[in-house]
Coordinates of C-alpha atoms and ligand atoms in Angstrom, one line a residue:
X1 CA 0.0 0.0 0.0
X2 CA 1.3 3.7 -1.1
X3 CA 1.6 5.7 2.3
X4 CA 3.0 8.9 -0.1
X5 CA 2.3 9.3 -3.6
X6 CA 2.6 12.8 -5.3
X7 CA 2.1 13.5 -8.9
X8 CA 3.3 16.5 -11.2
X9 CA 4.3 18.2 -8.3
X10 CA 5.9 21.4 -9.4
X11 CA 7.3 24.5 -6.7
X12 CA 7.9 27.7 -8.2
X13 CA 9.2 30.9 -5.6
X14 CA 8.2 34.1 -7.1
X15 CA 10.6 36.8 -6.0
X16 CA 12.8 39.1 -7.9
X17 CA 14.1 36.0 -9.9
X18 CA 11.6 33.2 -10.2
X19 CA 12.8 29.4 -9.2
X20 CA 11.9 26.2 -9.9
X21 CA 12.4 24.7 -6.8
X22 CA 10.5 21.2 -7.8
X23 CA 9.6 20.0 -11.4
X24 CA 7.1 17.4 -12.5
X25 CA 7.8 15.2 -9.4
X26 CA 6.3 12.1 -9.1
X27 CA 7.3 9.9 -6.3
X28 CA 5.6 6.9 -4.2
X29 CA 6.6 5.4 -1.1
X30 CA 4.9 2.1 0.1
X31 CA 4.5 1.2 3.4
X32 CA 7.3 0.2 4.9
X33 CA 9.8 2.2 3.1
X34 CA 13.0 3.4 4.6
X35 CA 13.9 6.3 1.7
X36 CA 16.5 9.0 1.5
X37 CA 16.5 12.2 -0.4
X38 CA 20.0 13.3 -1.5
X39 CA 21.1 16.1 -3.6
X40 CA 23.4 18.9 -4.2
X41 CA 22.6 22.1 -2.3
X42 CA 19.8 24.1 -4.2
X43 CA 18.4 20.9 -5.9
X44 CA 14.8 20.9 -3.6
X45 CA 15.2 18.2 -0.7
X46 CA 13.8 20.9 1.3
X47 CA 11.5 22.0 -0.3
X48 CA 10.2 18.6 -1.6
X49 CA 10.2 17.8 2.5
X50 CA 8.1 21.0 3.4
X51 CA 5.7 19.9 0.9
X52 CA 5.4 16.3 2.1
X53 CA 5.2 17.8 5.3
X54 CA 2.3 19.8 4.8
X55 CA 3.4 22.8 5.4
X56 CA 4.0 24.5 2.1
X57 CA 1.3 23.9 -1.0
X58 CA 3.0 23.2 -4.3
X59 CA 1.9 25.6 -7.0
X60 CA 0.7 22.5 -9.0
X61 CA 0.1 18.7 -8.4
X62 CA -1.6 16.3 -6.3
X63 CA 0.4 15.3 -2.9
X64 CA -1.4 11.8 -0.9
X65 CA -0.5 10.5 2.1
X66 CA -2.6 7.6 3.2
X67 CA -4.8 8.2 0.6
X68 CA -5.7 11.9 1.9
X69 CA -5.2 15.2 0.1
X70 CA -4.0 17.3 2.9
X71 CA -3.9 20.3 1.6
X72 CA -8.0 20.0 0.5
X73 CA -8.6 20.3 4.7
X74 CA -8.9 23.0 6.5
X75 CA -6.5 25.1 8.8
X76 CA -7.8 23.3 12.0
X77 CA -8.3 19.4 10.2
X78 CA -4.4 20.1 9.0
X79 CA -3.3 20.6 12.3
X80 CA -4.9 17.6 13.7
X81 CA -3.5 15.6 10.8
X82 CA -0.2 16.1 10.5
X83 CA -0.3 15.5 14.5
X84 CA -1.7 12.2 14.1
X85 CA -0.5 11.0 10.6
X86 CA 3.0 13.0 10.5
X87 CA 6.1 12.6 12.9
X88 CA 9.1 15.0 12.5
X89 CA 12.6 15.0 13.3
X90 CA 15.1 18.2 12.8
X91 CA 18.7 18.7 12.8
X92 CA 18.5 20.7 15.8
X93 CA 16.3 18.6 17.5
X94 CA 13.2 21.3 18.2
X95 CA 12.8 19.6 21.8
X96 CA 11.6 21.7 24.8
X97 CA 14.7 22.7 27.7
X98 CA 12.3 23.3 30.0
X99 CA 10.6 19.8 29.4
X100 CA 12.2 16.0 30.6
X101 CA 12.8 13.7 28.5
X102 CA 9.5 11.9 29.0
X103 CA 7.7 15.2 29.1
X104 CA 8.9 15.9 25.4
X105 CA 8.2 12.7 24.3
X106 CA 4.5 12.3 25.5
X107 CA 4.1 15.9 24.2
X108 CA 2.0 15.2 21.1
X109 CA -0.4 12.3 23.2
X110 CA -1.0 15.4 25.6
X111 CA -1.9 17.5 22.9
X112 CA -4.4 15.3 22.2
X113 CA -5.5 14.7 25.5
X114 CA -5.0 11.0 25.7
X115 CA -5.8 9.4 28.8
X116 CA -2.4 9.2 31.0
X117 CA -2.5 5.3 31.2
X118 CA -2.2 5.3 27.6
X119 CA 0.6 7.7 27.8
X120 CA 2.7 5.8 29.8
X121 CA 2.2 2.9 28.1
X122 CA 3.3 4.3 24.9
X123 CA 6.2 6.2 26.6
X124 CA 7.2 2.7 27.9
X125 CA 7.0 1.2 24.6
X126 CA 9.2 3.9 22.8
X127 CA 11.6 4.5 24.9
X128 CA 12.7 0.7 25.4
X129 CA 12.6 0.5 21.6
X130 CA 15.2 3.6 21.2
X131 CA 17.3 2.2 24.5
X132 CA 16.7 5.8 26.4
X133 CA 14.7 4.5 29.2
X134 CA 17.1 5.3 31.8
X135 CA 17.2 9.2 30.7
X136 CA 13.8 10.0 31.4
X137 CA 13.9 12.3 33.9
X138 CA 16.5 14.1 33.1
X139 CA 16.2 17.4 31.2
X140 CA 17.3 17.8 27.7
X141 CA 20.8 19.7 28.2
X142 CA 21.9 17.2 30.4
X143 CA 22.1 14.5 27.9
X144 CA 23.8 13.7 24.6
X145 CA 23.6 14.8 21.1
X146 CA 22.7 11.6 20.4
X147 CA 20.4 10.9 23.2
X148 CA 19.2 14.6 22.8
X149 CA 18.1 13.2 18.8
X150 CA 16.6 9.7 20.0
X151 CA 14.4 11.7 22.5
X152 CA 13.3 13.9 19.1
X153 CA 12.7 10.4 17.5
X154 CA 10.5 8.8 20.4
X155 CA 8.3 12.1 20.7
X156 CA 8.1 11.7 16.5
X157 CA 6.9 8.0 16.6
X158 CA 5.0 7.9 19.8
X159 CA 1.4 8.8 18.0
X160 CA 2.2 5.3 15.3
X161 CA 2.6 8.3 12.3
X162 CA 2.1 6.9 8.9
X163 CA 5.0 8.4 7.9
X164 CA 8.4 10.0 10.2
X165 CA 10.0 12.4 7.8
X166 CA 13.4 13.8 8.6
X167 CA 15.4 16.9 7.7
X168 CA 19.1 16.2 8.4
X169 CA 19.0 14.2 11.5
X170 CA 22.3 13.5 11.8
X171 CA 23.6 17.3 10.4
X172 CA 24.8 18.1 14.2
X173 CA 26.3 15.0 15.5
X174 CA 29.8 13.2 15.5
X175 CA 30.2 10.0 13.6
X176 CA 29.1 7.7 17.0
X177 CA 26.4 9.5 17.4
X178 CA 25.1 9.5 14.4
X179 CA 25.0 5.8 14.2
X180 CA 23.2 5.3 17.5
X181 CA 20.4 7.8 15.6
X182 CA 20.3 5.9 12.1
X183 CA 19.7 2.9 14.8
X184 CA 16.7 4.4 16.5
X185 CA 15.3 5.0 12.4
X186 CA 16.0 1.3 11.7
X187 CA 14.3 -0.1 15.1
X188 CA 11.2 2.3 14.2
X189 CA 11.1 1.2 10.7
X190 CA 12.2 -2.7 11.2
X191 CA 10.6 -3.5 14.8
X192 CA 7.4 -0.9 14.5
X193 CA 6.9 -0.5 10.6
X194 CA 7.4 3.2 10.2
X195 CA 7.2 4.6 6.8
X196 CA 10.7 6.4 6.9
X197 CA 11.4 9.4 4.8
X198 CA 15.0 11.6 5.3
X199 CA 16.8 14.3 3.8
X200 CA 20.7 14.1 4.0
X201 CA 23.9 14.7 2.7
X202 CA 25.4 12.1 4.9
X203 CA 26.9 9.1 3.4
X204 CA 26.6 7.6 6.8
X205 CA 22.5 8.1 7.0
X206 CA 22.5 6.9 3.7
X207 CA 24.0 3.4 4.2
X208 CA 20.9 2.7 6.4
X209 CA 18.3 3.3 3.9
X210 CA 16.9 1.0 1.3
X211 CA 16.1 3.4 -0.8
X212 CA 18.0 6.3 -2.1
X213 CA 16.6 8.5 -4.2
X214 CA 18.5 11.5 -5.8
X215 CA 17.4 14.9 -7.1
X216 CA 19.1 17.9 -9.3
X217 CA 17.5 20.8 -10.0
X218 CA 14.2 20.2 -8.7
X219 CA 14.0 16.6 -11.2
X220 CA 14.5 13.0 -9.5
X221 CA 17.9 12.4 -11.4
X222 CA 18.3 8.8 -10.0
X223 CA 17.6 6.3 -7.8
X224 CA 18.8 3.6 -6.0
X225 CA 17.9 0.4 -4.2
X226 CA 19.4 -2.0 -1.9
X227 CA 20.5 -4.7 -3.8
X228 CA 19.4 -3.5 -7.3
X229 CA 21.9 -1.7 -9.6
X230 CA 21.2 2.5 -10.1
X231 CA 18.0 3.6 -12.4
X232 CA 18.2 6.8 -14.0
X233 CA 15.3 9.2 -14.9
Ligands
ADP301 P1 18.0 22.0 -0.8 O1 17.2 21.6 0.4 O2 18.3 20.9 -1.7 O3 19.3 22.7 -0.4 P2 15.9 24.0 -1.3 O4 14.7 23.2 -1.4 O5 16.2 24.6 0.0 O6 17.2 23.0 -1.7 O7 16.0 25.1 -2.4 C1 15.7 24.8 -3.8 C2 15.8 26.1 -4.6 O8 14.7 26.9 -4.2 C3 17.1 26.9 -4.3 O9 17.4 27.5 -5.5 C4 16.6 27.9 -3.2 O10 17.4 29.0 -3.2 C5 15.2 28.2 -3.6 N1 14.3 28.5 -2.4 C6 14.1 27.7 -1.4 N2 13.2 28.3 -0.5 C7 12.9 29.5 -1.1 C8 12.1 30.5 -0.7 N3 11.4 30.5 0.5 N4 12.0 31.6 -1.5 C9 12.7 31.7 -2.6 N5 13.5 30.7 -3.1 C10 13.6 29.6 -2.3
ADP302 P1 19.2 23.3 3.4 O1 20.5 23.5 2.7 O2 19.3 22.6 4.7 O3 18.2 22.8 2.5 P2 18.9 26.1 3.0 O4 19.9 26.8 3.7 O5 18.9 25.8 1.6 O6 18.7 24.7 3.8 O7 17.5 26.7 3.4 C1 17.1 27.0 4.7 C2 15.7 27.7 4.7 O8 15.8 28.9 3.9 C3 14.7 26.8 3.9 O9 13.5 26.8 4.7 C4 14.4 27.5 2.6 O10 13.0 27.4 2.3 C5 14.8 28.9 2.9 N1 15.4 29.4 1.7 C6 16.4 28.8 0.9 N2 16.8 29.6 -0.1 C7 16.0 30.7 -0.1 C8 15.9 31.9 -0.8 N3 16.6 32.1 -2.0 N4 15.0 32.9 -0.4 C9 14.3 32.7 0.7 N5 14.4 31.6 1.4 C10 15.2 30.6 1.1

């Protein structure tokens, strides 16, 4: 089953010189999927990401996740889905200082005003599956860059999104660190079968997806599989 599928997506900014930051773009990823986006500077991983994300409307095309147009609902229905359907990880890790661990992680089920047995439930569940449960009290500048990104990946998954998309996650950590991340991605994506989606110019992130898929000047140039030899566009 197709989690993402977009069609003839095309992103133009109008400013003082127009660019076409996305051109004809049609992309599908099944349920499942563990997928990189890679790409020169410029080329439109953000871009493609902010519209998967449903945060910026391309200027033409059709964008589904889970067999929903997103950008048909309104302002209030948007919010509410990309709560439930959407997880998102950043490079700087967007988590809350004033927070604990499990306070940021159980953020979004508060949000929705789940009951609190649920919470810790789920809080359990996550946390053994990302190997952070003895950091939960602590508060988020007293751990790690890595632990500080795992906690960004347990808040992400905690709601079961369809899809967990990722802008650099590893961009501001060390090569260990960075590992111990791409691991949390894997158990989520082998052990609860997230639909994974990342951005990166890391060789390191990329060795632990299945799918690579690279674009140039707003086009998908090429892609590539695990296993299967490159396919060009
Ligand atoms: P990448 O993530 O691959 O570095 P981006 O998606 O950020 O690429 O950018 C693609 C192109 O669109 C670039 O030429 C960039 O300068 C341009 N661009 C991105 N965002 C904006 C914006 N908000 N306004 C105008 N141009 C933009
Ligand atoms: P990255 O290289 O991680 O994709 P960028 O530095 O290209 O990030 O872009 C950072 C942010 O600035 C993005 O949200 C993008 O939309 C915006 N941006 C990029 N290029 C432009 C531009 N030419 N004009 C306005 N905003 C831009």
């Amino acid at each position: 089953m197709s989690i993402l599928h977009v069609k003839g997506l095309n992103k133009i900014y109008t400013g003082k010189v127009a660019t076409h930051a996305l051109c004809d773009i049609d992309l599908t990823i099944d349920e499942g999927e563990f997928v990189g986006i890679m790409g020169p500077s410029g080329s439109g991983k953000t871009t493609l990401l902010n519209v998967v994300s449903t945060i910026d409307a391309p200027n033409t095309g059709m964008v589904r996740i889970n067999n929903s147009d997103p950008y048909k609902l309104s302002k209030k229905d948007l919010a509410i889905f990309r709560r439930r359907q959407l997880g998102f990880v950043f490079q700087d890790f967007n988590l809350l200082d004033t927070l604990t661990v499990a306070e940021n992680i159980v953020l979004p089920l508060t949000l929705d005003n789940k009951p609190l047995t649920e919470m810790d439930a789920k809080l359990k569940q996550v946390t053994a599956l990302l190997e952070i449960s003895d950091i939960l009290h602590k508060r988020t500048y007293e751990i790690s860059g890595g632990q500080r990104q795992r906690t960004a990946i347990a808040r992400a998954i905690i709601t079961s999104p369809v899809l967990l998309l990722a802008d650099e996650p590893t961009g501001a950590l060390d090569s260990k660190s960075s590992r111990v991340v791409m691991e949390s991605f894997a158990a989520a994506n082998q052990q609860k079968g997230t639909t994974v989606m990342l951005v990166t110019h890391d060789p390191l992130a990329a060795s632990y997806c299945q799918r690579i898929i690279f674009i140039k000047d707003g086009r998908l140039a090429a892609e590539i599989r695990r296993g299967e030899n490159r396919q060009t566009f």
